[in-house]
Amino acid sequence: MKSMEISDGDLVTRSLGGRADAFEELVRRHQDSVYGFSRHFCQNSADAKDLAQETFIRAYTRLDTYKQGFSFRNWILQICSNLAKNTYRQNRRRESLHDSFSAVTPGQSEDGGLERLELTQALKSVPAKLRTPLLLRHAEGLSYEEISSIMGIGLSAAKMRVKRGREIFVNLFRPGYGG
Amino acid sequence: MDAMDRIHRLIDGMEKEPPAEGTLEEAELVRYEKALKSLSTARMAAPEGFAREVMKRLPPRKKRSISGRLAALLTVNRLIPAYSLAGGAAVAAALIFFLVWPRQAALRIADANTVPVRFEVLAPGAGKVDLVGSFNDWKVGTAKLKGPDRLGYWTLTLDLPRGRHEYIFLVDGEKWVSDPFAAALKPDGFGRQNALMDL
């Protein structure tokens, strides 16, 4: 007998049929991707956890819109990306990123030390519309076709945004802090 | 193509010829690669207990139909997510779950003395699967599962009387497979573990 792993698509079907543990399996499979992706958008791990959880909850409530055959990982990263963007918009008025970061000294960085803080700062300085494709490409390792699909933009736009995002990020990132 | 375009193409693997050693182009490429690598290495795993917390926060599904709610009254829903476990025949064989088939439950709700129970075994490579238990006097061949389906599942629905039952699966007539996710297991005295099920 061979071991056989049920596909994400089948888990979605089972979840829609009322099998909560099928959805839990989907969460387990993709939690690291979603949390890791969320972490790039948030200042601390608590916010990242919140965003990642919201992402799965949103996915659960819209599971019937998932198209079989489409990568579940890409689909949920798309949800995460949209949520991050919306949350950022909502918080923009009351949250000053610069103020927030000025309150955090390198020694207080909770889960990645000095390098993490510098990385986060550099990333935050990359405009959101360039940051997302940059992360999808270099943190998630997605192809330009996948980025194009997730973001709903053309292939050449995806390439251009990654390129511009790279240039901004690389010029801001200070590897002297450990990178 | 300018120098920066070439660097982007090198990063994307679209350009194969590396820059000459000691050139500014090489230094720039190294700088880019080092910074971009930090994006992938900085990834972090989700915190412990993340999935459980998500599951607790999930909103309830939309209200079911009347027949669905009636069916739910009798539903024993125990999907065993063992398919996430690593390979191995024993693990594959352990991919077992059973549940009341909602449609049948709705049709048979009038019969208060029996409960329809659906047994499923994920055994894609098996030639046959038998269910043996206290409800069929442990006789092999009297409760054969049908399958495998497209996903490799073998299934059988039985109307079982209320009360406690013991059962175990026999795959290909030689491999005894107990349900590791049963509420309780009971040694059968022959080195196997029977699953206990209360209806």
Tab-separated table of N, CA and C in Angstrom, chain A residues 2-3 8 19-20 30 33-34 38 42 44 50 62 83 101 135 138 154-155:
chain	number	residue	atom	x	y	z
A	2	LYS	N	0.513	2.195	-0.793
A	2	LYS	CA	1.287	3.425	-0.821
A	2	LYS	C	0.575	4.513	-0.031
A	3	SER	N	1.398	5.362	0.559
A	3	SER	CA	0.819	6.497	1.253
A	3	SER	C	0.319	7.483	0.204
A	8	ASP	N	-4.915	19.729	-1.897
A	8	ASP	CA	-5.552	20.890	-1.283
A	8	ASP	C	-6.980	21.041	-1.804
A	19	ARG	N	-16.533	19.319	6.818
A	19	ARG	CA	-15.462	18.653	7.560
A	19	ARG	C	-14.463	19.685	8.072
A	20	ALA	N	-14.649	20.087	9.311
A	20	ALA	CA	-13.788	21.124	9.895
A	20	ALA	C	-12.335	20.680	9.926
A	30	HIS	N	-0.415	25.325	5.258
A	30	HIS	CA	-0.030	26.633	4.719
A	30	HIS	C	0.257	27.691	5.779
A	33	SER	N	3.723	29.498	5.459
A	33	SER	CA	3.763	30.428	4.330
A	33	SER	C	3.022	31.713	4.664
A	34	VAL	N	1.809	31.542	5.180
A	34	VAL	CA	0.973	32.719	5.434
A	34	VAL	C	1.545	33.553	6.579
A	38	SER	N	2.924	37.224	6.262
A	38	SER	CA	2.327	38.279	7.097
A	38	SER	C	3.396	39.035	7.866
A	42	CYS	N	4.079	43.284	8.986
A	42	CYS	CA	3.750	43.724	10.340
A	42	CYS	C	4.993	44.044	11.149
A	44	ASN	N	5.349	43.546	14.411
A	44	ASN	CA	5.708	42.554	15.431
A	44	ASN	C	4.987	41.239	15.168
A	50	ASP	N	-2.003	37.829	14.018
A	50	ASP	CA	-3.371	38.310	13.815
A	50	ASP	C	-3.732	38.349	12.332
A	62	ARG	N	-14.858	32.363	2.554
A	62	ARG	CA	-15.004	32.496	1.093
A	62	ARG	C	-14.525	31.253	0.352
A	83	LEU	N	-5.567	41.693	2.519
A	83	LEU	CA	-5.864	42.081	3.896
A	83	LEU	C	-4.795	43.013	4.438
A	101	PHE	N	8.506	52.798	14.595
A	101	PHE	CA	9.848	52.223	14.566
A	101	PHE	C	10.797	52.980	15.481
A	135	LEU	N	8.168	40.386	-2.314
A	135	LEU	CA	8.139	39.291	-1.342
A	135	LEU	C	7.669	37.985	-1.967
A	138	HIS	N	10.805	36.800	-3.860
A	138	HIS	CA	12.045	36.441	-3.162
A	138	HIS	C	11.842	35.798	-1.792
A	154	GLY	N	-0.586	42.321	-15.185
A	154	GLY	CA	0.037	41.664	-16.322
A	154	GLY	C	1.427	41.134	-15.980
A	155	LEU	N	1.897	40.267	-16.844
A	155	LEU	CA	3.208	39.658	-16.602
A	155	LEU	C	4.318	40.703	-16.608
